[in-house]
PDB file of C-alpha atoms (C1' of nucleotides) in Angstrom:
ATOM      1  CA  MET L 194      11.387  26.334  20.022  1.00 94.00           C
ATOM      2  CA  ARG L 195       8.882  25.509  17.433  1.00 96.00           C
ATOM      3  CA  ILE L 196       7.755  22.056  16.098  1.00 96.00           C
ATOM      4  CA  GLY L 197      10.221  22.018  13.320  1.00 95.00           C
ATOM      5  CA  GLU L 198      13.314  22.327  15.482  1.00 96.00           C
ATOM      6  CA  LEU L 199      12.010  19.886  18.006  1.00 96.00           C
ATOM      7  CA  SER L 200      11.428  17.472  15.142  1.00 95.00           C
ATOM      8  CA  GLU L 201      14.933  17.814  13.973  1.00 94.00           C
ATOM      9  CA  ARG L 202      16.421  17.498  17.402  1.00 94.00           C
ATOM     10  CA  THR L 203      14.601  14.398  18.192  1.00 94.00           C
ATOM     11  CA  GLY L 204      14.447  12.803  14.849  1.00 92.00           C
ATOM     12  CA  THR L 205      10.642  12.624  15.173  1.00 94.00           C
ATOM     13  CA  SER L 206       8.272  13.790  12.535  1.00 94.00           C
ATOM     14  CA  ARG L 207       6.167  16.783  13.147  1.00 95.00           C
ATOM     15  CA  ARG L 208       3.083  14.586  12.604  1.00 94.00           C
ATOM     16  CA  LEU L 209       4.177  12.319  15.427  1.00 94.00           C
ATOM     17  CA  LEU L 210       4.909  15.244  17.741  1.00 96.00           C
ATOM     18  CA  ARG L 211       1.325  16.359  17.191  1.00 95.00           C
ATOM     19  CA  TYR L 212       0.142  12.986  17.704  1.00 94.00           C
ATOM     20  CA  TYR L 213       1.926  12.581  20.940  1.00 94.00           C
ATOM     21  CA  GLU L 214       0.258  15.788  22.088  1.00 94.00           C
ATOM     22  CA  GLU L 215      -3.076  14.512  20.949  1.00 92.00           C
ATOM     23  CA  GLN L 216      -2.439  11.390  22.997  1.00 91.00           C
ATOM     24  CA  GLY L 217      -1.810  13.509  26.063  1.00 91.00           C
ATOM     25  CA  LEU L 218       1.886  12.655  26.258  1.00 92.00           C
ATOM     26  CA  ILE L 219       3.267  16.218  25.968  1.00 93.00           C
ATOM     27  CA  ALA L 220       1.519  19.443  26.166  1.00 92.00           C
ATOM     28  CA  ALA L 221       3.133  22.401  24.287  1.00 93.00           C
ATOM     29  CA  ALA L 222       2.530  26.033  25.171  1.00 95.00           C
ATOM     30  CA  ARG L 223       1.057  28.116  22.402  1.00 95.00           C
ATOM     31  CA  GLY L 224       2.326  31.407  21.036  1.00 94.00           C
ATOM     32  CA  ALA L 225      -0.022  34.278  20.102  1.00 93.00           C
ATOM     33  CA  ASN L 226      -0.273  32.852  16.455  1.00 94.00           C
ATOM     34  CA  GLY L 227      -1.172  29.481  17.586  1.00 94.00           C
ATOM     35  CA  TYR L 228       2.177  27.958  17.037  1.00 96.00           C
ATOM     36  CA  ARG L 229       3.474  25.327  19.505  1.00 96.00           C
ATOM     37  CA  ASP L 230       6.116  26.498  21.716  1.00 96.00           C
ATOM     38  CA  TYR L 231       8.512  23.984  23.282  1.00 96.00           C
ATOM     39  CA  ASP L 232      11.245  24.410  25.838  1.00 94.00           C
ATOM     40  CA  GLU L 233      14.511  22.562  26.180  1.00 94.00           C
ATOM     41  CA  ARG L 234      12.988  19.868  28.358  1.00 93.00           C
ATOM     42  CA  PHE L 235      10.896  18.483  25.598  1.00 94.00           C
ATOM     43  CA  VAL L 236      13.733  17.174  23.746  1.00 94.00           C
ATOM     44  CA  ASP L 237      14.633  14.602  26.408  1.00 91.00           C
ATOM     45  CA  ARG L 238      10.897  14.081  27.046  1.00 92.00           C
ATOM     46  CA  VAL L 239      10.264  13.160  23.464  1.00 93.00           C
ATOM     47  CA  LEU L 240      13.331  10.889  23.396  1.00 91.00           C
ATOM     48  CA  GLN L 241      12.103   9.109  26.346  1.00 88.00           C
ATOM     49  CA  ILE L 242       8.723   8.605  24.848  1.00 90.00           C
ATOM     50  CA  ARG L 243      10.328   7.058  21.807  1.00 89.00           C
ATOM     51  CA  GLY L 244      12.142   4.818  23.992  1.00 82.00           C
ATOM     52  CA  LEU L 245       9.222   3.647  25.912  1.00 81.00           C
ATOM     53  CA  LEU L 246       7.208   3.298  22.681  1.00 82.00           C
ATOM     54  CA  ASP L 247      10.089   1.137  21.296  1.00 75.00           C
ATOM     55  CA  ALA L 248       9.980  -0.813  24.469  1.00 69.00           C
ATOM     56  CA  GLY L 249       6.349  -1.842  23.524  1.00 71.00           C
ATOM     57  CA  LEU L 250       4.336   0.407  25.923  1.00 76.00           C
ATOM     58  CA  PRO L 251       1.309   1.775  24.329  1.00 82.00           C
ATOM     59  CA  THR L 252       0.702   5.450  24.513  1.00 86.00           C
ATOM     60  CA  ARG L 253      -1.947   5.015  27.104  1.00 83.00           C
ATOM     61  CA  ILE L 254       0.431   3.398  29.598  1.00 80.00           C
ATOM     62  CA  ILE L 255       3.214   5.778  28.851  1.00 85.00           C
ATOM     63  CA  LYS L 256       0.877   8.704  29.606  1.00 85.00           C
ATOM     64  CA  GLN L 257       0.299   7.053  32.941  1.00 78.00           C
ATOM     65  CA  ILE L 258       3.860   6.425  34.032  1.00 79.00           C
ATOM     66  CA  LEU L 259       5.584   9.458  32.320  1.00 83.00           C
ATOM     67  CA  PRO L 260       4.934  11.824  35.276  1.00 78.00           C
ATOM     68  CA  CYS L 261       6.779   9.319  37.450  1.00 75.00           C
ATOM     69  CA  LEU L 262       9.928   9.452  35.421  1.00 75.00           C
ATOM     70  CA  ASP L 263      10.387  13.121  35.506  1.00 72.00           C
ATOM     71  CA  GLN L 264      13.822  14.660  35.945  1.00 62.00           C
ATOM     72  CA  PRO L 265      14.586  16.020  38.584  1.00 62.00           C
ATOM     73  CA  ARG L 266      12.913  13.448  40.435  1.00 63.00           C
ATOM     74  CA  THR L 267       9.726  14.640  41.983  1.00 66.00           C
ATOM     75  CA  ILE L 268       7.597  12.107  43.872  1.00 65.00           C
ATOM     76  CA  TYR L 269       3.913  12.723  43.207  1.00 64.00           C
ATOM     77  CA  PHE L 270       2.430  11.014  46.235  1.00 64.00           C
ATOM     78  CA  ARG L 271      -0.918  12.319  45.341  1.00 60.00           C
ATOM     79  CA  ASP L 272      -0.833  10.111  42.265  1.00 61.00           C
ATOM     80  CA  ALA L 273       0.122   7.081  44.256  1.00 68.00           C
ATOM     81  CA  THR L 274      -3.223   5.465  44.218  1.00 76.00           C
ATOM     82  CA  PRO L 275      -3.412   1.658  44.570  1.00 81.00           C
ATOM     83  CA  GLU L 276      -4.148   1.362  40.896  1.00 74.00           C
ATOM     84  CA  MET L 277      -1.224   3.528  39.966  1.00 78.00           C
ATOM     85  CA  ILE L 278       1.009   1.360  42.220  1.00 84.00           C
ATOM     86  CA  ALA L 279      -0.380  -1.745  40.643  1.00 82.00           C
ATOM     87  CA  THR L 280       0.278  -0.355  37.146  1.00 78.00           C
ATOM     88  CA  LEU L 281       3.768   0.418  38.067  1.00 82.00           C
ATOM     89  CA  ARG L 282       4.439  -2.956  39.481  1.00 86.00           C
ATOM     90  CA  ARG L 283       2.789  -4.618  36.585  1.00 82.00           C
ATOM     91  CA  GLU L 284       4.838  -2.514  33.948  1.00 80.00           C
ATOM     92  CA  ARG L 285       7.978  -3.010  35.944  1.00 86.00           C
ATOM     93  CA  ASP L 286       7.716  -6.778  36.094  1.00 86.00           C
ATOM     94  CA  ARG L 287       6.574  -6.809  32.393  1.00 81.00           C
ATOM     95  CA  MET L 288       9.686  -4.746  31.352  1.00 82.00           C
ATOM     96  CA  THR L 289      11.993  -6.996  33.373  1.00 87.00           C
ATOM     97  CA  GLY L 290      10.554 -10.092  31.606  1.00 82.00           C
ATOM     98  CA  HIS L 291      10.914  -8.238  28.369  1.00 80.00           C
ATOM     99  CA  ILE L 292      14.463  -7.371  29.131  1.00 86.00           C
ATOM    100  CA  GLU L 293      15.162 -11.028  29.874  1.00 87.00           C
ATOM    101  CA  CYS L 294      13.598 -12.288  26.650  1.00 82.00           C
ATOM    102  CA  LEU L 295      15.247  -9.713  24.664  1.00 83.00           C
ATOM    103  CA  THR L 296      18.623 -10.444  26.127  1.00 89.00           C
ATOM    104  CA  ARG L 297      18.363 -14.109  25.520  1.00 87.00           C
ATOM    105  CA  ASN L 298      17.452 -13.434  21.828  1.00 84.00           C
ATOM    106  CA  ARG L 299      20.097 -10.877  21.416  1.00 87.00           C
ATOM    107  CA  ASP L 300      22.677 -13.225  22.867  1.00 90.00           C
ATOM    108  CA  ALA L 301      21.574 -16.013  20.637  1.00 85.00           C
ATOM    109  CA  ILE L 302      21.910 -13.730  17.642  1.00 85.00           C
ATOM    110  CA  ALA L 303      25.254 -12.455  18.843  1.00 90.00           C
ATOM    111  CA  GLU L 304      26.468 -16.118  19.381  1.00 88.00           C
ATOM    112  CA  TYR L 305      25.428 -17.108  15.869  1.00 86.00           C
ATOM    113  CA  LEU L 306      26.954 -14.086  14.377  1.00 87.00           C
ATOM    114  CA  ASP L 307      30.232 -14.703  16.216  1.00 89.00           C
ATOM    115  CA  ALA L 308      30.269 -18.348  15.051  1.00 85.00           C
ATOM    116  CA  VAL L 309      29.759 -17.224  11.386  1.00 84.00           C
ATOM    117  CA  LEU L 310      32.473 -14.676  11.696  1.00 85.00           C
ATOM    118  CA  ASP L 311      34.914 -17.209  13.233  1.00 82.00           C
ATOM    119  CA  TYR L 312      34.133 -19.588  10.417  1.00 77.00           C
ATOM    120  CA  ASP L 313      34.853 -16.876   7.778  1.00 71.00           C
ATOM    121  CA  ARG L 314      38.214 -16.187   9.462  1.00 71.00           C
ATOM    122  CA  ALA L 315      39.245 -19.802   9.619  1.00 70.00           C
ATOM    123  CA  PRO L 316      36.854 -22.156   7.796  1.00 63.00           C
ATOM    124  CA  ALA L 317      36.944 -25.838   8.837  1.00 58.00           C
ATOM    125  CA  PRO L 318      37.162 -28.103   5.862  1.00 57.00           C
ATOM    126  CA  ASP L 319      34.381 -30.314   6.744  1.00 57.00           C
ATOM    127  CA  ALA L 320      31.835 -27.589   7.620  1.00 51.00           C
ATOM    128  CA  VAL L 321      28.960 -27.110   5.134  1.00 47.00           C
TER     129      VAL L 321
ATOM    130  CA  MET I 297      -0.866 -31.741  18.094  1.00 95.00           C
ATOM    131  CA  ARG I 298      -3.382 -29.636  16.525  1.00 97.00           C
ATOM    132  CA  ILE I 299      -3.711 -25.913  16.479  1.00 97.00           C
ATOM    133  CA  GLY I 300      -6.038 -25.694  19.604  1.00 96.00           C
ATOM    134  CA  GLU I 301      -3.479 -27.484  21.631  1.00 97.00           C
ATOM    135  CA  LEU I 302      -0.619 -25.400  20.390  1.00 97.00           C
ATOM    136  CA  SER I 303      -2.732 -22.318  21.002  1.00 97.00           C
ATOM    137  CA  GLU I 304      -3.446 -23.218  24.725  1.00 96.00           C
ATOM    138  CA  ARG I 305       0.172 -24.301  25.333  1.00 96.00           C
ATOM    139  CA  THR I 306       1.625 -20.984  23.854  1.00 95.00           C
ATOM    140  CA  GLY I 307      -1.114 -18.709  24.998  1.00 95.00           C
ATOM    141  CA  THR I 308      -1.341 -17.569  21.247  1.00 96.00           C
ATOM    142  CA  SER I 309      -4.706 -17.343  19.464  1.00 96.00           C
ATOM    143  CA  ARG I 310      -5.324 -19.761  16.627  1.00 97.00           C
ATOM    144  CA  ARG I 311      -5.700 -16.717  14.433  1.00 96.00           C
ATOM    145  CA  LEU I 312      -2.136 -15.734  15.223  1.00 97.00           C
ATOM    146  CA  LEU I 313      -0.745 -19.149  14.671  1.00 97.00           C
ATOM    147  CA  ARG I 314      -2.135 -19.108  11.185  1.00 97.00           C
ATOM    148  CA  TYR I 315      -0.882 -15.685  10.661  1.00 97.00           C
ATOM    149  CA  TYR I 316       2.581 -16.653  11.604  1.00 97.00           C
ATOM    150  CA  GLU I 317       2.497 -19.485   9.037  1.00 96.00           C
ATOM    151  CA  GLU I 318       1.153 -17.165   6.477  1.00 95.00           C
ATOM    152  CA  GLN I 319       4.058 -14.954   7.287  1.00 94.00           C
ATOM    153  CA  GLY I 320       6.454 -17.856   6.731  1.00 94.00           C
ATOM    154  CA  LEU I 321       7.518 -17.981  10.389  1.00 95.00           C
ATOM    155  CA  ILE I 322       6.497 -21.553  10.995  1.00 95.00           C
ATOM    156  CA  ALA I 323       5.471 -24.452   8.631  1.00 94.00           C
ATOM    157  CA  ALA I 324       2.972 -27.009   9.933  1.00 95.00           C
ATOM    158  CA  ALA I 325       2.550 -30.441   8.455  1.00 96.00           C
ATOM    159  CA  ARG I 326      -1.010 -31.244   7.322  1.00 96.00           C
ATOM    160  CA  GLY I 327      -2.919 -34.312   8.160  1.00 95.00           C
ATOM    161  CA  ALA I 328      -5.048 -36.167   5.675  1.00 94.00           C
ATOM    162  CA  ASN I 329      -7.969 -34.072   6.546  1.00 95.00           C
ATOM    163  CA  GLY I 330      -6.142 -30.848   6.046  1.00 95.00           C
ATOM    164  CA  TYR I 331      -5.661 -30.124   9.744  1.00 97.00           C
ATOM    165  CA  ARG I 332      -2.380 -28.598  10.787  1.00 97.00           C
ATOM    166  CA  ASP I 333      -0.176 -31.036  12.768  1.00 97.00           C
ATOM    167  CA  TYR I 334       2.426 -29.569  14.963  1.00 97.00           C
ATOM    168  CA  ASP I 335       5.249 -31.405  16.824  1.00 95.00           C
ATOM    169  CA  GLU I 336       6.554 -30.529  20.304  1.00 95.00           C
ATOM    170  CA  ARG I 337       9.267 -28.196  18.811  1.00 94.00           C
ATOM    171  CA  PHE I 338       6.551 -25.757  17.845  1.00 96.00           C
ATOM    172  CA  VAL I 339       5.829 -24.783  21.482  1.00 96.00           C
ATOM    173  CA  ASP I 340       9.314 -23.243  21.946  1.00 93.00           C
ATOM    174  CA  ARG I 341       9.228 -21.911  18.436  1.00 94.00           C
ATOM    175  CA  VAL I 342       6.155 -20.032  18.949  1.00 95.00           C
ATOM    176  CA  LEU I 343       7.253 -18.774  22.290  1.00 93.00           C
ATOM    177  CA  GLN I 344      10.468 -17.593  20.680  1.00 90.00           C
ATOM    178  CA  ILE I 345       8.532 -15.848  17.981  1.00 92.00           C
ATOM    179  CA  ARG I 346       6.333 -14.102  20.508  1.00 92.00           C
ATOM    180  CA  GLY I 347       9.544 -12.950  22.247  1.00 84.00           C
ATOM    181  CA  LEU I 348      11.022 -11.505  19.215  1.00 84.00           C
ATOM    182  CA  LEU I 349       7.758  -9.784  18.182  1.00 87.00           C
ATOM    183  CA  ASP I 350       7.536  -8.332  21.651  1.00 79.00           C
ATOM    184  CA  ALA I 351      11.090  -7.145  21.295  1.00 72.00           C
ATOM    185  CA  GLY I 352       9.873  -5.111  18.457  1.00 75.00           C
ATOM    186  CA  LEU I 353      11.163  -7.101  15.476  1.00 81.00           C
ATOM    187  CA  PRO I 354       8.751  -7.223  12.576  1.00 87.00           C
ATOM    188  CA  THR I 355       7.802 -10.702  11.270  1.00 92.00           C
ATOM    189  CA  ARG I 356       9.869 -10.236   8.136  1.00 89.00           C
ATOM    190  CA  ILE I 357      13.027  -9.838  10.132  1.00 85.00           C
ATOM    191  CA  ILE I 358      12.063 -12.648  12.498  1.00 89.00           C
ATOM    192  CA  LYS I 359      11.625 -14.801   9.500  1.00 89.00           C
ATOM    193  CA  GLN I 360      15.224 -14.049   8.471  1.00 83.00           C
ATOM    194  CA  ILE I 361      16.931 -14.586  11.701  1.00 82.00           C
ATOM    195  CA  LEU I 362      14.782 -17.447  13.151  1.00 85.00           C
ATOM    196  CA  PRO I 363      16.775 -20.254  11.308  1.00 80.00           C
ATOM    197  CA  CYS I 364      19.865 -18.959  12.954  1.00 76.00           C
ATOM    198  CA  LEU I 365      18.488 -19.466  16.445  1.00 76.00           C
ATOM    199  CA  ASP I 366      17.597 -23.118  16.248  1.00 73.00           C
ATOM    200  CA  GLN I 367      18.197 -25.430  18.994  1.00 64.00           C
ATOM    201  CA  PRO I 368      20.337 -27.611  18.818  1.00 63.00           C
ATOM    202  CA  ARG I 369      22.566 -25.029  17.319  1.00 64.00           C
ATOM    203  CA  THR I 370      23.216 -25.534  13.779  1.00 66.00           C
ATOM    204  CA  ILE I 371      25.254 -22.982  11.907  1.00 66.00           C
ATOM    205  CA  TYR I 372      23.891 -22.499   8.420  1.00 64.00           C
ATOM    206  CA  PHE I 373      26.957 -21.179   6.733  1.00 63.00           C
ATOM    207  CA  ARG I 374      25.254 -21.170   3.408  1.00 60.00           C
ATOM    208  CA  ASP I 375      22.907 -18.465   4.749  1.00 61.00           C
ATOM    209  CA  ALA I 376      25.789 -16.301   5.865  1.00 68.00           C
ATOM    210  CA  THR I 377      25.581 -13.819   3.068  1.00 77.00           C
ATOM    211  CA  PRO I 378      26.870 -10.470   3.631  1.00 81.00           C
ATOM    212  CA  GLU I 379      23.358  -9.051   3.739  1.00 77.00           C
ATOM    213  CA  MET I 380      22.524 -11.619   6.455  1.00 79.00           C
ATOM    214  CA  ILE I 381      25.345 -10.775   8.535  1.00 85.00           C
ATOM    215  CA  ALA I 382      24.668  -7.080   8.137  1.00 83.00           C
ATOM    216  CA  THR I 383      21.120  -7.800   9.322  1.00 81.00           C
ATOM    217  CA  LEU I 384      22.278  -9.705  12.271  1.00 84.00           C
ATOM    218  CA  ARG I 385      24.728  -7.124  13.195  1.00 87.00           C
ATOM    219  CA  ARG I 386      22.069  -4.417  12.876  1.00 83.00           C
ATOM    220  CA  GLU I 387      19.511  -6.335  14.861  1.00 82.00           C
ATOM    221  CA  ARG I 388      21.967  -7.235  17.568  1.00 87.00           C
ATOM    222  CA  ASP I 389      22.966  -3.620  17.984  1.00 86.00           C
ATOM    223  CA  ARG I 390      19.413  -2.411  17.842  1.00 82.00           C
ATOM    224  CA  MET I 391      18.404  -4.861  20.410  1.00 83.00           C
ATOM    225  CA  THR I 392      21.281  -4.031  22.700  1.00 87.00           C
ATOM    226  CA  GLY I 393      20.211  -0.276  22.466  1.00 82.00           C
ATOM    227  CA  HIS I 394      16.736  -1.407  23.179  1.00 79.00           C
ATOM    228  CA  ILE I 395      17.776  -3.278  26.303  1.00 85.00           C
ATOM    229  CA  GLU I 396      19.639  -0.345  27.609  1.00 86.00           C
ATOM    230  CA  CYS I 397      16.779   1.947  27.073  1.00 81.00           C
ATOM    231  CA  LEU I 398      14.322  -0.470  28.470  1.00 82.00           C
ATOM    232  CA  THR I 399      16.577  -1.055  31.533  1.00 88.00           C
ATOM    233  CA  ARG I 400      16.886   2.651  32.195  1.00 87.00           C
ATOM    234  CA  ASN I 401      13.266   3.156  32.051  1.00 84.00           C
ATOM    235  CA  ARG I 402      12.386  -0.033  34.194  1.00 87.00           C
ATOM    236  CA  ASP I 403      14.977   1.199  36.678  1.00 90.00           C
ATOM    237  CA  ALA I 404      13.383   4.645  36.764  1.00 85.00           C
ATOM    238  CA  ILE I 405       9.928   3.067  37.272  1.00 84.00           C
ATOM    239  CA  ALA I 406      11.326   0.773  40.047  1.00 89.00           C
ATOM    240  CA  GLU I 407      13.035   3.648  41.773  1.00 88.00           C
ATOM    241  CA  TYR I 408       9.909   5.688  41.797  1.00 86.00           C
ATOM    242  CA  LEU I 409       7.791   2.731  42.969  1.00 87.00           C
ATOM    243  CA  ASP I 410      10.238   2.052  45.841  1.00 89.00           C
ATOM    244  CA  ALA I 411      10.062   5.753  46.800  1.00 85.00           C
ATOM    245  CA  VAL I 412       6.405   5.754  47.090  1.00 85.00           C
ATOM    246  CA  LEU I 413       6.252   2.475  48.808  1.00 85.00           C
ATOM    247  CA  ASP I 414       8.870   3.846  51.368  1.00 82.00           C
ATOM    248  CA  TYR I 415       6.790   6.842  51.849  1.00 77.00           C
ATOM    249  CA  ASP I 416       3.702   4.688  52.500  1.00 72.00           C
ATOM    250  CA  ARG I 417       5.635   2.784  55.133  1.00 72.00           C
ATOM    251  CA  ALA I 418       6.994   5.850  56.960  1.00 71.00           C
ATOM    252  CA  PRO I 419       5.433   9.073  55.673  1.00 63.00           C
ATOM    253  CA  ALA I 420       7.522  12.167  56.273  1.00 59.00           C
ATOM    254  CA  PRO I 421       5.281  14.951  57.830  1.00 58.00           C
ATOM    255  CA  ASP I 422       6.381  17.634  55.280  1.00 58.00           C
ATOM    256  CA  ALA I 423       5.931  15.563  52.126  1.00 51.00           C
ATOM    257  CA  VAL I 424       3.078  16.500  49.873  1.00 47.00           C
TER     258      VAL I 424
ATOM    259  C1'  DT P 300     -27.638 -40.032  13.141  1.00 55.18           C
ATOM    260  C1'  DT P 301     -27.355 -35.914  15.337  1.00 55.18           C
ATOM    261  C1'  DT P 302     -24.797 -32.797  18.273  1.00 55.18           C
ATOM    262  C1'  DG P 303     -20.809 -30.397  19.751  1.00 55.18           C
ATOM    263  C1'  DA P 304     -16.220 -29.371  19.392  1.00 55.18           C
ATOM    264  C1'  DC P 305     -12.858 -29.402  16.608  1.00 55.18           C
ATOM    265  C1'  DC P 306     -10.675 -27.763  12.141  1.00 55.18           C
ATOM    266  C1'  DT P 307     -10.423 -25.191   7.389  1.00 55.18           C
ATOM    267  C1'  DT P 308     -10.378 -20.638   4.344  1.00 55.18           C
ATOM    268  C1'  DC P 309     -11.802 -15.938   3.498  1.00 55.18           C
ATOM    269  C1'  DA P 310     -12.738 -11.536   4.385  1.00 55.18           C
ATOM    270  C1'  DC P 311     -13.801  -7.650   6.848  1.00 55.18           C
ATOM    271  C1'  DA P 312     -12.833  -4.913  11.271  1.00 55.18           C
ATOM    272  C1'  DT P 313      -9.852  -2.747  14.566  1.00 55.18           C
ATOM    273  C1'  DC P 314      -6.003  -0.419  16.777  1.00 55.18           C
ATOM    274  C1'  DA P 315      -1.712   2.114  17.336  1.00 55.18           C
ATOM    275  C1'  DA P 316       1.747   4.331  14.993  1.00 55.18           C
ATOM    276  C1'  DT P 317       2.649   6.702  11.238  1.00 55.18           C
ATOM    277  C1'  DG P 318       2.606   8.931   6.296  1.00 55.18           C
ATOM    278  C1'  DT P 319       0.584  12.427   3.461  1.00 55.18           C
ATOM    279  C1'  DG P 320      -1.819  16.042   1.444  1.00 55.18           C
ATOM    280  C1'  DA P 321      -5.151  19.738   1.202  1.00 55.18           C
ATOM    281  C1'  DA P 322      -6.512  24.422   2.590  1.00 55.18           C
ATOM    282  C1'  DG P 323      -5.108  28.089   4.792  1.00 55.18           C
ATOM    283  C1'  DG P 324      -2.716  31.428   8.151  1.00 55.18           C
ATOM    284  C1'  DT P 325       2.253  33.587   9.664  1.00 55.18           C
ATOM    285  C1'  DT P 326       6.694  35.305   9.266  1.00 55.18           C
ATOM    286  C1'  DC P 327      10.591  37.004   7.165  1.00 55.18           C
ATOM    287  C1'  DG P 328      13.766  38.204   3.869  1.00 55.18           C
ATOM    288  C1'  DA P 329      14.691  39.826  -1.159  1.00 55.18           C
TER     289       DA P 329
ATOM    290  C1'  DT R  61       4.884  42.971  -1.728  1.00 55.18           C
ATOM    291  C1'  DC R  62       5.950  38.541  -3.069  1.00 55.18           C
ATOM    292  C1'  DG R  63       7.638  33.946  -2.276  1.00 55.18           C
ATOM    293  C1'  DA R  64       9.662  30.537   0.683  1.00 55.18           C
ATOM    294  C1'  DA R  65       9.419  28.384   4.665  1.00 55.18           C
ATOM    295  C1'  DC R  66       7.217  27.919   8.367  1.00 55.18           C
ATOM    296  C1'  DC R  67       2.962  26.892  11.052  1.00 55.18           C
ATOM    297  C1'  DT R  68      -2.203  25.373  11.903  1.00 55.18           C
ATOM    298  C1'  DT R  69      -6.310  21.724  11.617  1.00 55.18           C
ATOM    299  C1'  DC R  70      -8.567  18.005   9.194  1.00 55.18           C
ATOM    300  C1'  DA R  71      -8.900  13.884   7.195  1.00 55.18           C
ATOM    301  C1'  DC R  72      -8.059  10.004   4.573  1.00 55.18           C
ATOM    302  C1'  DA R  73      -4.361   6.122   3.838  1.00 55.18           C
ATOM    303  C1'  DT R  74      -1.286   2.542   5.064  1.00 55.18           C
ATOM    304  C1'  DT R  75       1.102  -1.037   7.770  1.00 55.18           C
ATOM    305  C1'  DG R  76       1.484  -4.752  11.178  1.00 55.18           C
ATOM    306  C1'  DA R  77      -0.536  -7.303  14.544  1.00 55.18           C
ATOM    307  C1'  DT R  78      -4.649  -8.866  15.871  1.00 55.18           C
ATOM    308  C1'  DG R  79      -9.975  -9.856  16.488  1.00 55.18           C
ATOM    309  C1'  DT R  80     -14.107 -11.814  14.799  1.00 55.18           C
ATOM    310  C1'  DG R  81     -17.438 -14.042  12.257  1.00 55.18           C
ATOM    311  C1'  DA R  82     -19.339 -16.586   8.256  1.00 55.18           C
ATOM    312  C1'  DA R  83     -19.619 -20.780   5.712  1.00 55.18           C
ATOM    313  C1'  DG R  84     -18.334 -25.256   5.745  1.00 55.18           C
ATOM    314  C1'  DG R  85     -15.654 -29.774   6.587  1.00 55.18           C
ATOM    315  C1'  DT R  86     -14.262 -33.776  10.173  1.00 55.18           C
ATOM    316  C1'  DC R  87     -14.792 -36.560  14.026  1.00 55.18           C
ATOM    317  C1'  DA R  88     -16.066 -38.729  18.360  1.00 55.18           C
ATOM    318  C1'  DA R  89     -19.432 -39.730  21.458  1.00 55.18           C
ATOM    319  C1'  DA R  90     -24.403 -40.168  22.790  1.00 55.18           C
TER     320       DA R  90
END
DNA sequence: TTTGACCTTCACATCAATGTGAAGGTTCGA
DNA sequence: TCGAACCTTCACATTGATGTGAAGGTCAAA
């Protein structure tokens, strides 16, 4: 598929797809005319990149850990340098902390929202 | 406390603290000499801002929902406009999706890491 | 009273993620 | 064969979160 279709299927602008390629996150094949040519797997790949980006990882880290996340699972032991392992550990822990923080704040928002909605349903006479 | 101390206690640069104030996220009192004067509650407040920022919320949204997250819990029913409720719902759901995505990727990284560490402990002869 | 460590504002710089548009090639159907 | 709808690269613009530095005020201790 060409870039337009991938763009539509992933909700990602063409510009961004080219940017991700420029950053080394994806590598499209090229047709004889120079057009990028993507296969099915790129749909998930792009969605995954968006997710990681949204999770706050910068492209340079995503580039590092993306190969580890391939489906079907392939373990690239060659890549398992001490630095790589350290990066993975660091990101895993960072993400865990991130998840906790996010969960706390999400819960606080949800709690507040529920309280407000409860109030709307049965307002107490002495509430503000 | 002055900005330097708050900066150290929150691990946030003075520049950023001023920026958050400029964005309306925090409002410091001023001493006679013009210096910002923060009380204890700002420590948690700044940490919370960092958390939300790290969660991907932009400052303009944080500004909106921050009052709802105050400890001790105070429900500002006056602020419960339909728009506010919609924003809260939207952000709550966005954050939930975010948490799920993050968790999936974190687990994938953790899984890969464990596999690599297992391999290091007892390498199979036919693995790459 | 001077020095150093604070603080202030202002403003320009940077970085990543994006938008946007120009200038031009390709493909395909009317 | 023409036009629409793709594609290409290049490059400048913008936005949000930050860094950095200048120019200057405040304050405490030597």
